[in-house]
Short mmCIF file of C-alpha atoms in Angstrom, two decimals:
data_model
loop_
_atom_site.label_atom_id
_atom_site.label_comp_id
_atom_site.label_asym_id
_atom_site.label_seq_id
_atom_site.Cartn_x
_atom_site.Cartn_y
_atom_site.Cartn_z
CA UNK Z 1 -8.06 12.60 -22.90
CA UNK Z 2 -9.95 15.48 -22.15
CA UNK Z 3 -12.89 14.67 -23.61
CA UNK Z 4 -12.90 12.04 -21.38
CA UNK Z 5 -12.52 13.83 -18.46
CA UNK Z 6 -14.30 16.89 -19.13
CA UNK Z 7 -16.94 15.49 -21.56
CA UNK Z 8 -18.16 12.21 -20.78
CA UNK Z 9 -21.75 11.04 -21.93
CA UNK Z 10 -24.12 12.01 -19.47
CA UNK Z 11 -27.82 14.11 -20.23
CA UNK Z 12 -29.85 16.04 -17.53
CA UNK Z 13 -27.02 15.72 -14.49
CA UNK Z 14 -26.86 11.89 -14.89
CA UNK Z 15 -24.79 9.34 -16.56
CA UNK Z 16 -26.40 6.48 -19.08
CA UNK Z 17 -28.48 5.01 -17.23
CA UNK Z 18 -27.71 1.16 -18.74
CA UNK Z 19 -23.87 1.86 -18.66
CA UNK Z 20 -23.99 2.56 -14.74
CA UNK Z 21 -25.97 -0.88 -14.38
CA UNK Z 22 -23.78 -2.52 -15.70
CA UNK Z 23 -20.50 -1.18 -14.16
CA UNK Z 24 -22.02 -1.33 -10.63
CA UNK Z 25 -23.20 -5.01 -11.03
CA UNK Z 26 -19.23 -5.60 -12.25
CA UNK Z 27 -18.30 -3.22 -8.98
CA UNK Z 28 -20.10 -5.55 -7.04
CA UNK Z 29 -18.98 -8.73 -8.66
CA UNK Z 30 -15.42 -7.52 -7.35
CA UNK Z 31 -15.88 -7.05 -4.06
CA UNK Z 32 -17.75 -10.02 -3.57
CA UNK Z 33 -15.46 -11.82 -5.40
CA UNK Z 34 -12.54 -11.09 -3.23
CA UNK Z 35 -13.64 -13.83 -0.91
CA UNK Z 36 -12.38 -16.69 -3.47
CA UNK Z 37 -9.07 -14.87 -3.01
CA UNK Z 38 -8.37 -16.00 0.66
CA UNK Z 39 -5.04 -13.96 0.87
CA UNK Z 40 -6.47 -10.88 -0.25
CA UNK Z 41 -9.64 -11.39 1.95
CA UNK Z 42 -7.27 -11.63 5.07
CA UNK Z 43 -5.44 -8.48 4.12
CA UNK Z 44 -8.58 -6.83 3.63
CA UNK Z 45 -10.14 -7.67 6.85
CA UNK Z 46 -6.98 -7.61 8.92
CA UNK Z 47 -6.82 -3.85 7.48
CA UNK Z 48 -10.14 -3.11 9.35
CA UNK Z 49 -8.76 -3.77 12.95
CA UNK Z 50 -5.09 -1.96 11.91
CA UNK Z 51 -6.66 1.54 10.76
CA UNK Z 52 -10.01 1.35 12.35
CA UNK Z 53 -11.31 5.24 11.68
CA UNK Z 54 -8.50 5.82 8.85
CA UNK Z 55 -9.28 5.61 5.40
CA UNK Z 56 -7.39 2.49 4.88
CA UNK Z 57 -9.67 0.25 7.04
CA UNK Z 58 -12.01 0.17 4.20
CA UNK Z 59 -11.19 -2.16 1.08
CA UNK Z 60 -9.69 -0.02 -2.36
CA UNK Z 61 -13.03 -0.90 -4.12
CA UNK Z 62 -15.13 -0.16 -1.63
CA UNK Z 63 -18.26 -2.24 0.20
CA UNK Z 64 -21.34 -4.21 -1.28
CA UNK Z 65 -23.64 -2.17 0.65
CA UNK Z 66 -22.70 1.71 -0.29
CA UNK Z 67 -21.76 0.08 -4.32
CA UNK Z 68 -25.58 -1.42 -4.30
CA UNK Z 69 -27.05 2.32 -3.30
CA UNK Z 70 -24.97 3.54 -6.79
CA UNK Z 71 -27.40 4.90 -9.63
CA UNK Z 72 -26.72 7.46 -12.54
CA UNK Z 73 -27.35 10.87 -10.65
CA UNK Z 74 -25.43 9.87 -7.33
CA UNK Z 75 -22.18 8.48 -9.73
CA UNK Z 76 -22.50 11.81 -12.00
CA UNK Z 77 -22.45 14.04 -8.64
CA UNK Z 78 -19.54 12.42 -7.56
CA UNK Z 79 -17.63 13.05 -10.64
CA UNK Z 80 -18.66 16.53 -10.70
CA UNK Z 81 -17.41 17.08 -6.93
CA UNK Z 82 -14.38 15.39 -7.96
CA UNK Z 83 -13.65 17.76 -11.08
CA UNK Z 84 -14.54 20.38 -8.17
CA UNK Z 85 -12.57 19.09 -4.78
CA UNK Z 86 -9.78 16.87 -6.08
CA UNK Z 87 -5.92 17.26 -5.82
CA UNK Z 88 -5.47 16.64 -9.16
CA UNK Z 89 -1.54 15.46 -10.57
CA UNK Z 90 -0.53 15.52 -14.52
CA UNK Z 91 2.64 13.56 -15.02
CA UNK Z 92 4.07 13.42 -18.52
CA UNK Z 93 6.98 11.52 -19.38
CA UNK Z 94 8.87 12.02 -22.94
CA UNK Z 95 11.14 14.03 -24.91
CA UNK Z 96 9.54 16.52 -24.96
CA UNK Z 97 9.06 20.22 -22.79
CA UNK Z 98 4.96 19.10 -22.73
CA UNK Z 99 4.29 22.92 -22.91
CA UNK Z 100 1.62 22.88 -25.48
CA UNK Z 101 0.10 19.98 -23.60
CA UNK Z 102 0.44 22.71 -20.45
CA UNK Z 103 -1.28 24.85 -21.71
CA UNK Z 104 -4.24 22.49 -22.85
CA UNK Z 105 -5.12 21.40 -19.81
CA UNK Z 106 -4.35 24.87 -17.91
CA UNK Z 107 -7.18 25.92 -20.47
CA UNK Z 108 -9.45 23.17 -19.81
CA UNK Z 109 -8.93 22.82 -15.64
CA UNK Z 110 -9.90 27.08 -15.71
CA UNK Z 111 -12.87 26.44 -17.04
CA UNK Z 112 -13.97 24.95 -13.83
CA UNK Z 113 -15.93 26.26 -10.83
CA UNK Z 114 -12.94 24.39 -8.37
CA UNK Z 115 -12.88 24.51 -4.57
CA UNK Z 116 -12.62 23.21 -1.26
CA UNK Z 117 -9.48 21.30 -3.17
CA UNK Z 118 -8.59 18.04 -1.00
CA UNK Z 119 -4.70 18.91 0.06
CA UNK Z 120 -2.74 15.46 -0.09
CA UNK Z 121 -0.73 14.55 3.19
CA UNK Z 122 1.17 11.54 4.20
CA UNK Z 123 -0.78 10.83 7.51
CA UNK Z 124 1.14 7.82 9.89
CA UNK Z 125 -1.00 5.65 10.98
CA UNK Z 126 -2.10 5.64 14.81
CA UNK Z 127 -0.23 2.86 17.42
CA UNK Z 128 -3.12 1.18 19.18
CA UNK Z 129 -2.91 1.69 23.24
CA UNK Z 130 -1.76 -2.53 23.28
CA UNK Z 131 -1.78 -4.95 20.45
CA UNK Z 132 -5.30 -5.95 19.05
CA UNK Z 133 -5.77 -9.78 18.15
CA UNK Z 134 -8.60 -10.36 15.85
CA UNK Z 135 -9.58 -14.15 14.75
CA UNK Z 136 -11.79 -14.82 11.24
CA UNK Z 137 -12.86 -18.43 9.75
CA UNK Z 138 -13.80 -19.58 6.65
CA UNK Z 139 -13.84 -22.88 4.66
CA UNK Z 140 -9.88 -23.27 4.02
CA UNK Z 141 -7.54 -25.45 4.29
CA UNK Z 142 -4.55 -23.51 5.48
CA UNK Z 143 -4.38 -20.53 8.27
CA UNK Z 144 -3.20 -16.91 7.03
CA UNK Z 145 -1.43 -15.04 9.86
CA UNK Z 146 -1.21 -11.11 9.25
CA UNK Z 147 0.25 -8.57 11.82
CA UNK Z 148 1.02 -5.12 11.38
CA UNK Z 149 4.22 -3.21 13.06
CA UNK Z 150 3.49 0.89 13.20
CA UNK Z 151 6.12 3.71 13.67
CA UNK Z 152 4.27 6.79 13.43
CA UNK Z 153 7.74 8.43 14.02
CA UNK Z 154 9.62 6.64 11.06
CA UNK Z 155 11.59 9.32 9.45
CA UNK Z 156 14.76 7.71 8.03
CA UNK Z 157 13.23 6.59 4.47
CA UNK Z 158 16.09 4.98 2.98
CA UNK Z 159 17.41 2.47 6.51
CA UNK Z 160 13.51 2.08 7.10
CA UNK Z 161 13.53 0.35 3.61
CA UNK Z 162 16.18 -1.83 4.41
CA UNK Z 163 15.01 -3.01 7.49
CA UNK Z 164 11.71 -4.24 6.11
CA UNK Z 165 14.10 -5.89 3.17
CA UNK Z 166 16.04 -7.83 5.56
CA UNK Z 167 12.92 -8.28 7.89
CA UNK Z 168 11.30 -10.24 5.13
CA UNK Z 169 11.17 -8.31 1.72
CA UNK Z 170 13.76 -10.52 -0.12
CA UNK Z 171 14.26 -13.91 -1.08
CA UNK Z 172 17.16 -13.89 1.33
CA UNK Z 173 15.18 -12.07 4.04
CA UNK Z 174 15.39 -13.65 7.87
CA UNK Z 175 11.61 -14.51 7.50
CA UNK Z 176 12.33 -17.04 4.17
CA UNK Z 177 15.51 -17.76 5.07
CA UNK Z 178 14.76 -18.86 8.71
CA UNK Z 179 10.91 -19.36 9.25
CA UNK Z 180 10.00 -20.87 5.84
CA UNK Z 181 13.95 -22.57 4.70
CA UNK Z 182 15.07 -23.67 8.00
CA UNK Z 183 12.19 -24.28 10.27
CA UNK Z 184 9.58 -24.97 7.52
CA UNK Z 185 6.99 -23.48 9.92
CA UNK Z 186 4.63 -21.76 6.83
CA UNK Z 187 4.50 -21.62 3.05
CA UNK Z 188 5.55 -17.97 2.50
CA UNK Z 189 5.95 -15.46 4.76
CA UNK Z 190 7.42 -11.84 3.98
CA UNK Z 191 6.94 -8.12 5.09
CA UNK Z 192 5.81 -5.05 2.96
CA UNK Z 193 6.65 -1.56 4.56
CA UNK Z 194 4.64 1.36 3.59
CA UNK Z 195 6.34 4.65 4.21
CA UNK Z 196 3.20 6.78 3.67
CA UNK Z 197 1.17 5.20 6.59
CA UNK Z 198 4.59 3.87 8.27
CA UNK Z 199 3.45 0.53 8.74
CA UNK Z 200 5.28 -2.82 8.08
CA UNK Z 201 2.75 -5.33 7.39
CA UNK Z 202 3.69 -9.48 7.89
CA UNK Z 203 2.00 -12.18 6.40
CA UNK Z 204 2.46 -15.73 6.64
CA UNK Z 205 0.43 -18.71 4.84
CA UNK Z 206 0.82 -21.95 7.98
CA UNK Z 207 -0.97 -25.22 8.90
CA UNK Z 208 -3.15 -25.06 11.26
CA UNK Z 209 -1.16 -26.53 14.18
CA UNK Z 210 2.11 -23.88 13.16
CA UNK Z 211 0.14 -20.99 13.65
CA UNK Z 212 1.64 -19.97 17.17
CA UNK Z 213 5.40 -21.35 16.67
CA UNK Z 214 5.30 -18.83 13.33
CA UNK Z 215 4.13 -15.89 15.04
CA UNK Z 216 6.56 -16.33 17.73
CA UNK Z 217 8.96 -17.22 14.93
CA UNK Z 218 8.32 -13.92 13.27
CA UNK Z 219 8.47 -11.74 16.15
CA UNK Z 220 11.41 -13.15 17.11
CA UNK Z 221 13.54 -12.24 14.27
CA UNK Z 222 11.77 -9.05 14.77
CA UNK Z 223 12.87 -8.58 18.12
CA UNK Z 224 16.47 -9.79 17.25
CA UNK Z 225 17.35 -6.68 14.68
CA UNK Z 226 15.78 -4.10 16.84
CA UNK Z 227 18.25 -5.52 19.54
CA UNK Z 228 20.94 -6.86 17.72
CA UNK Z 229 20.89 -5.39 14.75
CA UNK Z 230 21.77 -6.61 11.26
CA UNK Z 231 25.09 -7.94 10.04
CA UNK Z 232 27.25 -6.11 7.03
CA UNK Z 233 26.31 -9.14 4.59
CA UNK Z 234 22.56 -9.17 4.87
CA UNK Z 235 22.81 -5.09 4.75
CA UNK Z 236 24.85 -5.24 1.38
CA UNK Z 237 22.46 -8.03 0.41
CA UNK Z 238 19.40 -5.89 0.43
CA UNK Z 239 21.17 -2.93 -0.44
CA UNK Z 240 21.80 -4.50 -3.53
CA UNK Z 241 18.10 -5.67 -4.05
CA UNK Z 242 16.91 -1.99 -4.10
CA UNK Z 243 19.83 -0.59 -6.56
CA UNK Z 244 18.70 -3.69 -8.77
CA UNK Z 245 14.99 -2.33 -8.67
CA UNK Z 246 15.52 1.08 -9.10
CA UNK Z 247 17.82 0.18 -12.01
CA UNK Z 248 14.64 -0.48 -13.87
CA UNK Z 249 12.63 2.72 -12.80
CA UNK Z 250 13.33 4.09 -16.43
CA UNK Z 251 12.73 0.91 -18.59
CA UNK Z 252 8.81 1.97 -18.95
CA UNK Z 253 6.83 5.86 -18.87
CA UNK Z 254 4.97 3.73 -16.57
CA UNK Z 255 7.68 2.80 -14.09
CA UNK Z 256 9.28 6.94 -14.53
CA UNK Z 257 5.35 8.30 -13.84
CA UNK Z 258 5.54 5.86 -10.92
CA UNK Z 259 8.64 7.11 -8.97
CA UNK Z 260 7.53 10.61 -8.91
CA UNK Z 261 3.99 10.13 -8.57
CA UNK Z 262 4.46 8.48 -5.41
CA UNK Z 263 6.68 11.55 -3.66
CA UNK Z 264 3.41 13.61 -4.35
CA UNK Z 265 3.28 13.96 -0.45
CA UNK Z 266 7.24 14.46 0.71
CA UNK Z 267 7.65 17.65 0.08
CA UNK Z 268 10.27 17.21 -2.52
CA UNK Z 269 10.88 15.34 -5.67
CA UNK Z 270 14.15 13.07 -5.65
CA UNK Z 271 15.71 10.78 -8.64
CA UNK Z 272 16.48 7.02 -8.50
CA UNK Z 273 19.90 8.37 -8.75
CA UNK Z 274 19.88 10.11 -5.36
CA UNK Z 275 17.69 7.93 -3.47
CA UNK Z 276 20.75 5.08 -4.71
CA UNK Z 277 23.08 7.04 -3.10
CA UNK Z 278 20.79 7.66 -0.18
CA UNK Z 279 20.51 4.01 0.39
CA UNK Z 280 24.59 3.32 0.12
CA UNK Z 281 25.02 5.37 2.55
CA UNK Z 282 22.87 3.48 5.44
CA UNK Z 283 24.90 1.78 7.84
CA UNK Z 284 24.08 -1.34 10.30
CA UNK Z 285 23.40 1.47 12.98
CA UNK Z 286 20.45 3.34 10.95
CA UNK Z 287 18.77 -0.15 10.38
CA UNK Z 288 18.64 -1.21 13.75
CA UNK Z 289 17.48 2.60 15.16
CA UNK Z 290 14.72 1.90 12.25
CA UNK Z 291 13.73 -1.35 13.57
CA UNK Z 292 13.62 -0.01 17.25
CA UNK Z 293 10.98 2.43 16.42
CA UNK Z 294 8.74 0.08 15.19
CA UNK Z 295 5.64 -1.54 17.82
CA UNK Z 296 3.44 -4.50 17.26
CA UNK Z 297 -0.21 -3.36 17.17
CA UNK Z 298 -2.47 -5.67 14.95
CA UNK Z 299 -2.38 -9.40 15.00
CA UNK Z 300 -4.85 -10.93 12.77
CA UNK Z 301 -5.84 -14.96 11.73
CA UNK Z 302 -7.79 -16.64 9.30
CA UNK Z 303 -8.95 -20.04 9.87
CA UNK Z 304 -10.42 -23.00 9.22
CA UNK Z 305 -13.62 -23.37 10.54
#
């Protein structure tokens, strides 16, 4: 692994010249590709008008134009400012104490000439001044609704989860259960909530002539928990989906490197265990005083053209 890292294949401040060809062409390929993928090309571009000037408007592999300028020197120099600037996080998982693999990378990372080191944050995402409403088209036969729900002062982790679970993370969830099962206004439609930006982002797949009774649909069940908040069964319901998933946290290293990986930013490492008992102990009351901090401020469609 550190050979990798520390040695890779480069001569004269440049990678192979042949190797970087290729990999950019397949960079490309990617990106361009995501356009076949009409879901992910809404998310994507509905991203661009919900973080306009934050680093999440652009897409995770980047754009055609700045992948085209790529070539051997400018991809070595930005591995060599990475080795320099970056925050950099080992995570081992084992039985084992991992000091002798300490102390191999302590030797390797002081060999470096390291500064201007890039300090990880969690940084909410800005609430536009009123909602923006942004339309796309393309050749498709159904219309992809997204809109994004911001609460740059979200700071109750555990009912915030909920609330998105109810809202629409679960197979019983008020979006399937009442939009999709009972109306039959779309073909899916669900919520993701990221706690790191503290956004809730909705996304619906609807025939064309749907598209406004689903949005309305949508923000009426969101409207109804932030004033009415959510009943005992659908709380114990979703409380139950989240013990079930964090039941499997330790079946892989994979899913253990995950958990504490992503509290890089909080401050403070907990375990599945306590954030179980953190999330038995929300009530009806916490959900609904998530929900109310929550404002719509992207609304973005994909259609037909």
């Amino acid at each position: 692994m550190c050979d990798c890292i520390f040695r890779p294949f480069a001569k004269n401040g440049e990678f192979d010249g042949k190797t970087v060809e290729m990999l950019r062409a397949q960079l490309i390929d990617n990106i361009d590709s995501v356009i076949n993928d009409k879901a992910v090309y809404a998310s994507e571009r509905a991203a661009k008008t919900a973080f306009t000037g934050e680093a999440m408007e652009l897409p995770p592999s980047g754009i055609h134009e700045n992948a085209e300028k790529i070539t051997a020197r400018s991809a070595y120099e930005a591995y060599k400012k990475m080795l320099r600037t970056a925050h950099v996080e080992i995570c081992a998982v084992g039985c084992s104490e991992f000091s002798e693999s300490e102390q191999i990378f302590t030797d390797e990372f002081s060999r470096l000439e390291r500064g201007d080191i890039y300090r990880l944050k969690a940084a909410p995402s800005a609430l536009k001044d009123k909602p923006a409403h942004v339309e796309d088209a393309l050749e498709m036969q159904q219309v992809i609704l997204r809109m994004y729900f911001k609460a740059p002062e979200m700071d109750d982790r555990p009912a915030n989860a909920l609330f998105a679970s109810i809202l629409g993370g679960m197979t019983t969830s008020r979006f399937f259960m009442n939009i999709r099962e009972k109306q039959s206004l779309c073909y899916y439609c669900g919520c993701h909530a990221d706690r790191f930006s503290k956004t809730i982002a909705c996304s619906a797949g609807i025939e064309p002539d749907n598209v406004e009774k689903t949005r309305d649909a949508m923000l009426c069940e969101f409207n109804d928990i932030r004033e009415n908040g959510v009943s005992e069964d659908e709380l114990n319901r979703a409380k139950l989906e989240i013990l079930n998933a964090l039941s499997s946290t330790y079946d892989s290293a994979h899913g253990i490197a995950g958990w504490y990986l992503s509290q890089i930013t909080d401050g403070e490492f907990i375990s599945p265990e306590e954030y179980a008992e953190s999330i038995k102990a929300v009530t009806p009351e916490r959900v609904r005083a998530a929900a109310e901090k929550y404002s719509l401020d992207t609304v973005y469609t994909l259609k037909n053209k």
